[in-house]
Structures are given as C-alpha cells and as structure tokens.
Coordinates of C-alpha atoms in Angstrom, one line a residue:
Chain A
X32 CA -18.1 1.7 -4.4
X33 CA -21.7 2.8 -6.0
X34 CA -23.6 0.1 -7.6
X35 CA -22.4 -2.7 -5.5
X36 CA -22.5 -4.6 -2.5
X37 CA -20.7 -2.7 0.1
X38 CA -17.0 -3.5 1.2
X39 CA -16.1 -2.8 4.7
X40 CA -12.6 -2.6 5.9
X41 CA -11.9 -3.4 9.2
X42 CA -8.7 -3.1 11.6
X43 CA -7.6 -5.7 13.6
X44 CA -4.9 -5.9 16.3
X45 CA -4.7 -2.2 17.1
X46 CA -1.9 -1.5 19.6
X47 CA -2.5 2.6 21.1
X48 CA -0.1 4.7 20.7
X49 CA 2.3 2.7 18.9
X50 CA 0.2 1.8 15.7
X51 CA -1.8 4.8 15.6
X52 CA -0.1 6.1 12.3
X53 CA -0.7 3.0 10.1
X54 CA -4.2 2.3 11.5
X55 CA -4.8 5.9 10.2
X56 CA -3.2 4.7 6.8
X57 CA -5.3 2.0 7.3
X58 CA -8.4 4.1 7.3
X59 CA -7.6 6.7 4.4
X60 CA -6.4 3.7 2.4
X61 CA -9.5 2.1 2.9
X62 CA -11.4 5.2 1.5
X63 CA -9.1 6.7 -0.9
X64 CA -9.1 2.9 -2.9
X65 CA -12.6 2.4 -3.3
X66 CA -13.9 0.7 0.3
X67 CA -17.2 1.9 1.7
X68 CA -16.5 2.1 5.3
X69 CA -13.6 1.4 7.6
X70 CA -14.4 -0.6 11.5
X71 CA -11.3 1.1 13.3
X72 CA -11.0 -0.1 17.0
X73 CA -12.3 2.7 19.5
X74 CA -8.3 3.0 20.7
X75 CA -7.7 4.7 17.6
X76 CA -9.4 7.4 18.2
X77 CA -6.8 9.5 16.1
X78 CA -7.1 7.3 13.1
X79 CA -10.8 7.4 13.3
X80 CA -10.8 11.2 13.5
X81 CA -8.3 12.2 10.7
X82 CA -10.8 9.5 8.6
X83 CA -13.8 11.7 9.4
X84 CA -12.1 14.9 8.8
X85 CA -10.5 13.5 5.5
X86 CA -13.7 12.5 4.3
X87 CA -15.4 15.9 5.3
X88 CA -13.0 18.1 3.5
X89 CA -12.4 16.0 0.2
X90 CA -15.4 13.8 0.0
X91 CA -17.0 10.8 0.1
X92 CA -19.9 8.6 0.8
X93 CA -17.6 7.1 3.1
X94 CA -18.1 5.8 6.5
X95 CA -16.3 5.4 9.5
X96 CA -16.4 3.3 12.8
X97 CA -15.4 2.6 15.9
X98 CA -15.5 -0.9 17.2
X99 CA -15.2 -2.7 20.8
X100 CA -14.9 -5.9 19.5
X101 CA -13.4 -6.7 15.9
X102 CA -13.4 -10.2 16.6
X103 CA -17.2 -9.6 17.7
X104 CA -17.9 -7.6 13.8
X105 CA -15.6 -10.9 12.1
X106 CA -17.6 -13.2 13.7
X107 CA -21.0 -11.2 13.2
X108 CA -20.6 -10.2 9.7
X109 CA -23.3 -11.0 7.3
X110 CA -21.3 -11.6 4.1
X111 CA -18.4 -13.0 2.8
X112 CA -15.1 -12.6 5.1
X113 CA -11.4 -11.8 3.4
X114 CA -8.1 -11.5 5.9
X115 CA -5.2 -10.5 4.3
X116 CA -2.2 -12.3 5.6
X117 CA 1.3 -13.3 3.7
X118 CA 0.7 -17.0 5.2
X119 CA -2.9 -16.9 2.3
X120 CA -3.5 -18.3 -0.7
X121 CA -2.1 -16.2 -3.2
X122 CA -4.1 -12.6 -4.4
X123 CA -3.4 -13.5 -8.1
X124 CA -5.1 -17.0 -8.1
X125 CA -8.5 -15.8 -6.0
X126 CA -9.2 -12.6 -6.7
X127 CA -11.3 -13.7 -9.1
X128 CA -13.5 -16.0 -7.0
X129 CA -13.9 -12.9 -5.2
X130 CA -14.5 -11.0 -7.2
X131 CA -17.6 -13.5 -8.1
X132 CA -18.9 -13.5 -4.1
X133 CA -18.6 -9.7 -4.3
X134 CA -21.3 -9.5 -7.4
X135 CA -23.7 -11.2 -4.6
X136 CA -22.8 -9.6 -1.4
X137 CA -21.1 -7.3 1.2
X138 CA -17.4 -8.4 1.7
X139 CA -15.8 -7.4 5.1
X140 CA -12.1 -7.4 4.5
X141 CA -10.0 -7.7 7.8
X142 CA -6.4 -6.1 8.2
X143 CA -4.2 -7.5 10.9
X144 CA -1.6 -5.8 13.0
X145 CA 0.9 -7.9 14.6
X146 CA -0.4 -11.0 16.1
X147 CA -3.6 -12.1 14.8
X148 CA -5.9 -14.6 16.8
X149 CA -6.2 -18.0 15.1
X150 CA -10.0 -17.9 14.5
X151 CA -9.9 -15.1 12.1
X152 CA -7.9 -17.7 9.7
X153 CA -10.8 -19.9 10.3
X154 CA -13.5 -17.9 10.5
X155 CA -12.4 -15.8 7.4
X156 CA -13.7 -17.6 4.0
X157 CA -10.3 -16.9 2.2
X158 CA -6.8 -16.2 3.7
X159 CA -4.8 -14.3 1.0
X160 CA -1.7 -13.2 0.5
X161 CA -0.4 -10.0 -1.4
X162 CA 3.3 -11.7 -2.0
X163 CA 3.9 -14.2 1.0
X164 CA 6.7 -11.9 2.0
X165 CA 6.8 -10.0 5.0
X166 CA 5.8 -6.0 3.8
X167 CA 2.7 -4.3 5.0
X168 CA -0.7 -4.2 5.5
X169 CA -1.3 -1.1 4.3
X170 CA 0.6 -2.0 0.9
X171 CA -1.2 -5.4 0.9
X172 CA -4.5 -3.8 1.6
X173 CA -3.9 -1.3 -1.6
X174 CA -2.8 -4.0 -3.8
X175 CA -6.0 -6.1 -3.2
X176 CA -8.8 -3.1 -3.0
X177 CA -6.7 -2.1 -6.7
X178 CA -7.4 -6.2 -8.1
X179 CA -11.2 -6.3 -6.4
X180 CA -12.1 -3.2 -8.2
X181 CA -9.8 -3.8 -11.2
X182 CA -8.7 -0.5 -11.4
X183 CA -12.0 1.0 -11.6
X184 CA -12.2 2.4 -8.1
X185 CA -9.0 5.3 -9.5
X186 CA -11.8 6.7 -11.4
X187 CA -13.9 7.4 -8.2
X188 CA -16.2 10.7 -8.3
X189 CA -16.4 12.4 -5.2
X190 CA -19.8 14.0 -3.4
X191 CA -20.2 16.5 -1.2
X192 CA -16.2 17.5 -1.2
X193 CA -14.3 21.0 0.5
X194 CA -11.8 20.5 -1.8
X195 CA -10.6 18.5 -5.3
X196 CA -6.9 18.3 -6.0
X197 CA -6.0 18.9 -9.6
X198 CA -3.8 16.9 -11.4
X199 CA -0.6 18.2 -12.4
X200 CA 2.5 17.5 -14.0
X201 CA 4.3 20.0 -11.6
X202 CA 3.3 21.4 -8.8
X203 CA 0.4 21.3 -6.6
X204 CA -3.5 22.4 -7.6
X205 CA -6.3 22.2 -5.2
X206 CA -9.8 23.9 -5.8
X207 CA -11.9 25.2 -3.2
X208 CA -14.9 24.1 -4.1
X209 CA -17.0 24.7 -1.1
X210 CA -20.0 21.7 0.0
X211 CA -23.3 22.8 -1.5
X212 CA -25.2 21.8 2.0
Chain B
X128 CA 13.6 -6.9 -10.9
X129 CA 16.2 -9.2 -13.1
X130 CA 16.2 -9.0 -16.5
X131 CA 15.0 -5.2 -16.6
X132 CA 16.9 -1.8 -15.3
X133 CA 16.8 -1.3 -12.0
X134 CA 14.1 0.7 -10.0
X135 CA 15.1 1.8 -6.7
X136 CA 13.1 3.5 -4.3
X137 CA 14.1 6.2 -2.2
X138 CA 12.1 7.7 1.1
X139 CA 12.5 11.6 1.3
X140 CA 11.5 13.7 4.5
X141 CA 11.8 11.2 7.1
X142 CA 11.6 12.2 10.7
X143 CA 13.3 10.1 13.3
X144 CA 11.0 8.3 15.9
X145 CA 7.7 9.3 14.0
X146 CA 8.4 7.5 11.1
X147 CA 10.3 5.1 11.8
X148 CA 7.5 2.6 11.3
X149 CA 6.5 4.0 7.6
X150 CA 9.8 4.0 6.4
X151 CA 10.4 0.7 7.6
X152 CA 7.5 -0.4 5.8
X153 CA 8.5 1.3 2.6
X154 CA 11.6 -0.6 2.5
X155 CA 9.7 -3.9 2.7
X156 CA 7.1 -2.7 0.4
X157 CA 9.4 -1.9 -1.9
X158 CA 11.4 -5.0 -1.0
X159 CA 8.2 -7.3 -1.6
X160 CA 6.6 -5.6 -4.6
X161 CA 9.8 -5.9 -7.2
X162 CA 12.0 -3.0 -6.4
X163 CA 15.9 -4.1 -6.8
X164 CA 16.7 -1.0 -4.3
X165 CA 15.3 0.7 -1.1
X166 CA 17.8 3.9 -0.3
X167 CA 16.4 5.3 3.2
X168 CA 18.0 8.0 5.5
X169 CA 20.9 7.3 7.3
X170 CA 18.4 8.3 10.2
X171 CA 16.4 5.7 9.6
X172 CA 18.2 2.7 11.5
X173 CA 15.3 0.3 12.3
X174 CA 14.0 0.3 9.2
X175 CA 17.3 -0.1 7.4
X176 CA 18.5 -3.1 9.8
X177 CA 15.2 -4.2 9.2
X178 CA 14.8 -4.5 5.2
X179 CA 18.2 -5.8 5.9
X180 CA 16.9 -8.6 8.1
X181 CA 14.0 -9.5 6.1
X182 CA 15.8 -10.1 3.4
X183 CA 18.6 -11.9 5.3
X184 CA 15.6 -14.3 6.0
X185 CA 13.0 -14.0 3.3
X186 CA 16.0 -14.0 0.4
X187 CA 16.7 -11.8 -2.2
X188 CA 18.4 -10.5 -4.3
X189 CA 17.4 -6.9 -3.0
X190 CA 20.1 -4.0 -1.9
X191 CA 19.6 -1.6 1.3
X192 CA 21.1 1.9 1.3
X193 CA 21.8 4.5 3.7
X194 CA 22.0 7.6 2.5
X195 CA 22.8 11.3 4.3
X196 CA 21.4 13.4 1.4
X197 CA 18.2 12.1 -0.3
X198 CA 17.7 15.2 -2.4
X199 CA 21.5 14.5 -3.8
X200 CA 20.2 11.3 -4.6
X201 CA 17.8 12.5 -6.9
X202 CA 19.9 15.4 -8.2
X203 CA 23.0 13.1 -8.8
X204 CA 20.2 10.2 -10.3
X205 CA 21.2 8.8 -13.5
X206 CA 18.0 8.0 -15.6
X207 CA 14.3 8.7 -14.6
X208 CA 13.0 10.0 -11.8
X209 CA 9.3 9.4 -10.6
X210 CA 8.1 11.1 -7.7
X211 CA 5.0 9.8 -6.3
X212 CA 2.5 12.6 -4.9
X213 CA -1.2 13.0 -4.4
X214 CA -0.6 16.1 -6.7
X215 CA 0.6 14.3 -9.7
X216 CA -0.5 13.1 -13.0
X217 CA -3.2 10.0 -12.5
X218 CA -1.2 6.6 -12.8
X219 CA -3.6 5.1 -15.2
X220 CA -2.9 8.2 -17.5
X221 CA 1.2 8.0 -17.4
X222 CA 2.0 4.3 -16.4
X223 CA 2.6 3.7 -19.8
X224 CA 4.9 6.0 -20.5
X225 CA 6.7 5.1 -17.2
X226 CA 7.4 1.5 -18.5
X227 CA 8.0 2.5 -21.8
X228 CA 11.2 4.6 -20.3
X229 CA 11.9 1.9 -17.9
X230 CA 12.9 -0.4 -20.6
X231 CA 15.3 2.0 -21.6
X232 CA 17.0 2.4 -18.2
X233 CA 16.5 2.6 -14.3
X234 CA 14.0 4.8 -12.6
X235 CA 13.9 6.0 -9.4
X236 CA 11.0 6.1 -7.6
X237 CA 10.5 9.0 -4.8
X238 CA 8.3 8.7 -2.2
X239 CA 7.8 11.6 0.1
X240 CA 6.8 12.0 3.9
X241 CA 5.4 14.9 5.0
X242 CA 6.8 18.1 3.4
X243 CA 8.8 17.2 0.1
X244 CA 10.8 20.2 -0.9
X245 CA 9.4 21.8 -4.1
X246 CA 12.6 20.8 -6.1
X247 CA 11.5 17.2 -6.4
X248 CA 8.7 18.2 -8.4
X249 CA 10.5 19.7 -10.6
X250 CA 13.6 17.6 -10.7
X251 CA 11.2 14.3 -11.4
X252 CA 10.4 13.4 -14.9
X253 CA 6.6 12.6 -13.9
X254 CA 4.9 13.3 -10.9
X255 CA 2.5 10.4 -10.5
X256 CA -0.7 10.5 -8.0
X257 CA -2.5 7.4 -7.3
X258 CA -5.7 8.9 -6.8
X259 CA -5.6 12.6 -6.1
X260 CA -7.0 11.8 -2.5
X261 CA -5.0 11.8 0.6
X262 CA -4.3 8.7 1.8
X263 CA -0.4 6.8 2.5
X264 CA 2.9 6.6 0.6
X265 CA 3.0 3.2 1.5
X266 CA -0.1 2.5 -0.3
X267 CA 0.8 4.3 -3.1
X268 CA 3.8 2.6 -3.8
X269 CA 2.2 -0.4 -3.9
X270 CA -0.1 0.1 -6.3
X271 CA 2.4 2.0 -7.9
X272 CA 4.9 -1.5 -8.3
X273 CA 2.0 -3.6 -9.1
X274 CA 1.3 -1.4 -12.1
X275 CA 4.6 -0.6 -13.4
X276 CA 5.3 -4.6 -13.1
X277 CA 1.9 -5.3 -14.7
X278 CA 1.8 -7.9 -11.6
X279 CA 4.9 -10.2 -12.6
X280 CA 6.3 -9.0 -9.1
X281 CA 3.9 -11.2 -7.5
X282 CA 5.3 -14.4 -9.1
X283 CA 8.8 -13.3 -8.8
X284 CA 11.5 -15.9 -6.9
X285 CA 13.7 -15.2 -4.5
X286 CA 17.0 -16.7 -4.0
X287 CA 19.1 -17.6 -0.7
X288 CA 16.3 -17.6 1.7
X289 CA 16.3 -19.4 4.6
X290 CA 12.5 -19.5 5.4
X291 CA 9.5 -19.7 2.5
X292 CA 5.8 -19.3 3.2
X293 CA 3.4 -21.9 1.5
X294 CA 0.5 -20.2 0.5
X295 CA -2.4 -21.7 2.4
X296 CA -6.4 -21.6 2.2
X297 CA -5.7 -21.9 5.9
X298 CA -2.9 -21.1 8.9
X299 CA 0.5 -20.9 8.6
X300 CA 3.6 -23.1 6.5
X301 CA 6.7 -22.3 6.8
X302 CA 9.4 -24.0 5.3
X303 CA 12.8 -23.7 7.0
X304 CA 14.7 -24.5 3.7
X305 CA 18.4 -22.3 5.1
X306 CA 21.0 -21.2 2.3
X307 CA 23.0 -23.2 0.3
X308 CA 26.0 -21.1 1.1

C-alpha cells in the first residue's frame, strides 16, 4: 500500500488451463487486500487480463506482471522473501517479525500451486503457515495480506477508478464515476 | 468451533466442472479456518469427497453436507444468516455485531458463486463485503473466519487425525500419529 515499501505477490506453480481460475483469484486477491503488484506466470494469460481489466474499471495503483521464470524473480528479488505453505512456521507467531522487515523493505510474497520446488523453502527467508491444514492458497494468501497490513489495507482509497461499489445492507450500489484522464 | 454455536457455511450458485475447484476449496477453507459445517451442492462431488477426505486425514471434528436446494437451506435456517458479497456492509463496520449474535446461536454463512439470486440478500440478516472490490469468495471467507474468530481458529486442535504438520522454519514434518480408534 501507499507509504510503504512495496509488496509484490507472485504465483508459483501455474498449471494452464486447469488453474486458471484460482491464479485469477490469486491476482484480484492480491490487489483487492492491499498488495502492490501481482508476478502471474505468462500461461495465465486469463488471470493476468481480468487483473488488468479489474484494476482499470475499479481502480488502483496496482500492477500486474507476467513472468517466464518465477523461480528466476524468487531468486532475483531484492528484498525480503515470504512463501506461504501449511508445512511453515505458524502466521500468528511471525507476522510480527514481518511485519518489522516490511518497515525496511519490499517483501515478495510467493504463492504455490501444487508441487513447489524445494529451493523456494530455502531460498524464502520465512516459510509460514496460515493453519498447517490443507485449505487454499487463495484463503491463506487473504488471511496473511489481512495480519501484514493489520487490517488497515480494508480502508484502501482507490485512484483513477470506472466504478465504486457502495455499501449496502441490501442490495447492490455501484456509481459510475467515470476516470478523470 | 466447540464451545460456541455452530457456523456452517454454505456454497450457493455452483456450476459443475467450472467450479469444482472453488467449491472444493471453500469446504476446506471453511474446514481450516473454524467452521463446524461446510453444506455444498449435491453437484459438487469432488469437493464434497474431498472435505470429506481431508478431514478423514487432517482430523476433525468438522461435518460435510450435500445438499439439493441451497436456497431451502437458507430459507429453512434456524438462526442468523450472513451472506457474504462485495455489495455488503464493510466487515470492520458489522463484525461486531456478527459475534455478538453468534454467542446467542448459530450463523450461517453464505457464500455465493457467480449470480446469487436476489432473495439471499434479503433473506440474510447482514450482507457483509470484505472490501467492496471484486476479488474471490474464497478469500473473503477467510478473512471473514479469521475475524469472526478474532484468530482463536488458528490455534484450534483437531482430534482423530492421522497425519499432523509440524510447523517448520524450513521443509516439511509430518507426523504419521493414526487414530486411536
């Protein structure tokens, strides 16, 4: 978000076709919690549209990438590394170290798919775990962005949106509030 | 969880073969994140033998439903109903209120696909966006559980499972501890 380092999300272990829906999850999660950018793999190139077009028509800054190699932007990345896995230490007991190595620098935070090679364990500076149960990276991926930004990231102001969804107790709102460029 | 009313979550508007993958990880989401219940569409068989199998392995206790008519689930639903939209009240604004009326009894917690009949809106007690941005139902939930739970879910124990994760700063423990029954 604004006002701090950046924090990048980035999709690992895309399989086309068949994971093309929760990359794209992946990607408006990313955004819709707070993250600065996604890295999709350039297979996805579904996911990495409906993130551009999400962003154009409700807002951002927010950023989005394809990659070749995102083994080649884990082991690149100038920053502090976080993979989310349910084998990690558990989210509760270092989030708020961090949280710390966020207040100095960009964090890259890498989702998995299904297998995962075993360098991104080592090469990642913490392994953690949202629950060390078996659910979903999109779920764990929320739950963590939520802890790093300590809620702050659901008061989010938009720039440059098509559109702004009211909230309502019933029924559905949106404004068409046009982009001033 | 034990020791508090149930919440049960229920997937509306699934579509066979295109979801099947969402819905499973809603189930395990829910499953994971401190949900006693996870009622999916009869339609839904992956992801229901799935949730089942997880928890098979994983432990519980946690219950996996079939059901024919989600919208008679949440018409015949005896206590709250929240129904989880990007159209809803902001959760930082009504969480409160939702735990206040879940000490008094269960809540249901909706969670839509793609078109949720307008009924739902009406028949749910709060309609709860987390963030008013487009993003994933799975993610949503999440959040959702981690809030309404204030984060105890994460430290909850599970009983009869035959396999447990040890949370590691590095690869992967698993303990093969099988079922005392």
């Amino acid at each position: 978000m604004q006002d701090a380092p950046e924090v990048a999300v980035l999709r690992l272990g895309h399989r086309p076709g068949r994971d093309e829906r929760m990359t794209t999850h992946v990607g408006l999660t990313a955004r819709a919690l707070g993250a600065d950018r996604a890295i999709l793999p350039a297979a996805a190139g579904e996911a990495i549209e409906t993130a551009r077009e999400i962003t154009g028509r409700f807002g951002g800054p927010f950023a989005v990438e394809a990659t070749d190699s995102p083994l080649g932007v884990v082991r690149g990345w100038d920053g502090a590394v976080v993979h989310l896995t349910m084998y990690g230490e558990r989210v509760q007991d270092v989030v708020g170290a961090v949280q710390d190595r966020h207040r100095e620098g960009p964090l890259l935070l890498v989702v998995g798919g299904g297998k995962v090679p075993a360098d991104v364990y080592d090469l990642a500076e913490w392994n953690v775990a949202v629950t060390n149960q078996p659910h979903s990276e999109i779920a764990a991926l929320a739950v963590f962005l939520d802890r790093l930004f300590s809620g702050r990231e659901l008061d989010r102001e938009w720039s440059d949106a098509d559109r702004v969804v009211v909230p309502q107790a019933r029924g559905k709102v949106v404004e068409d509030v046009g982009s001033e460029d």
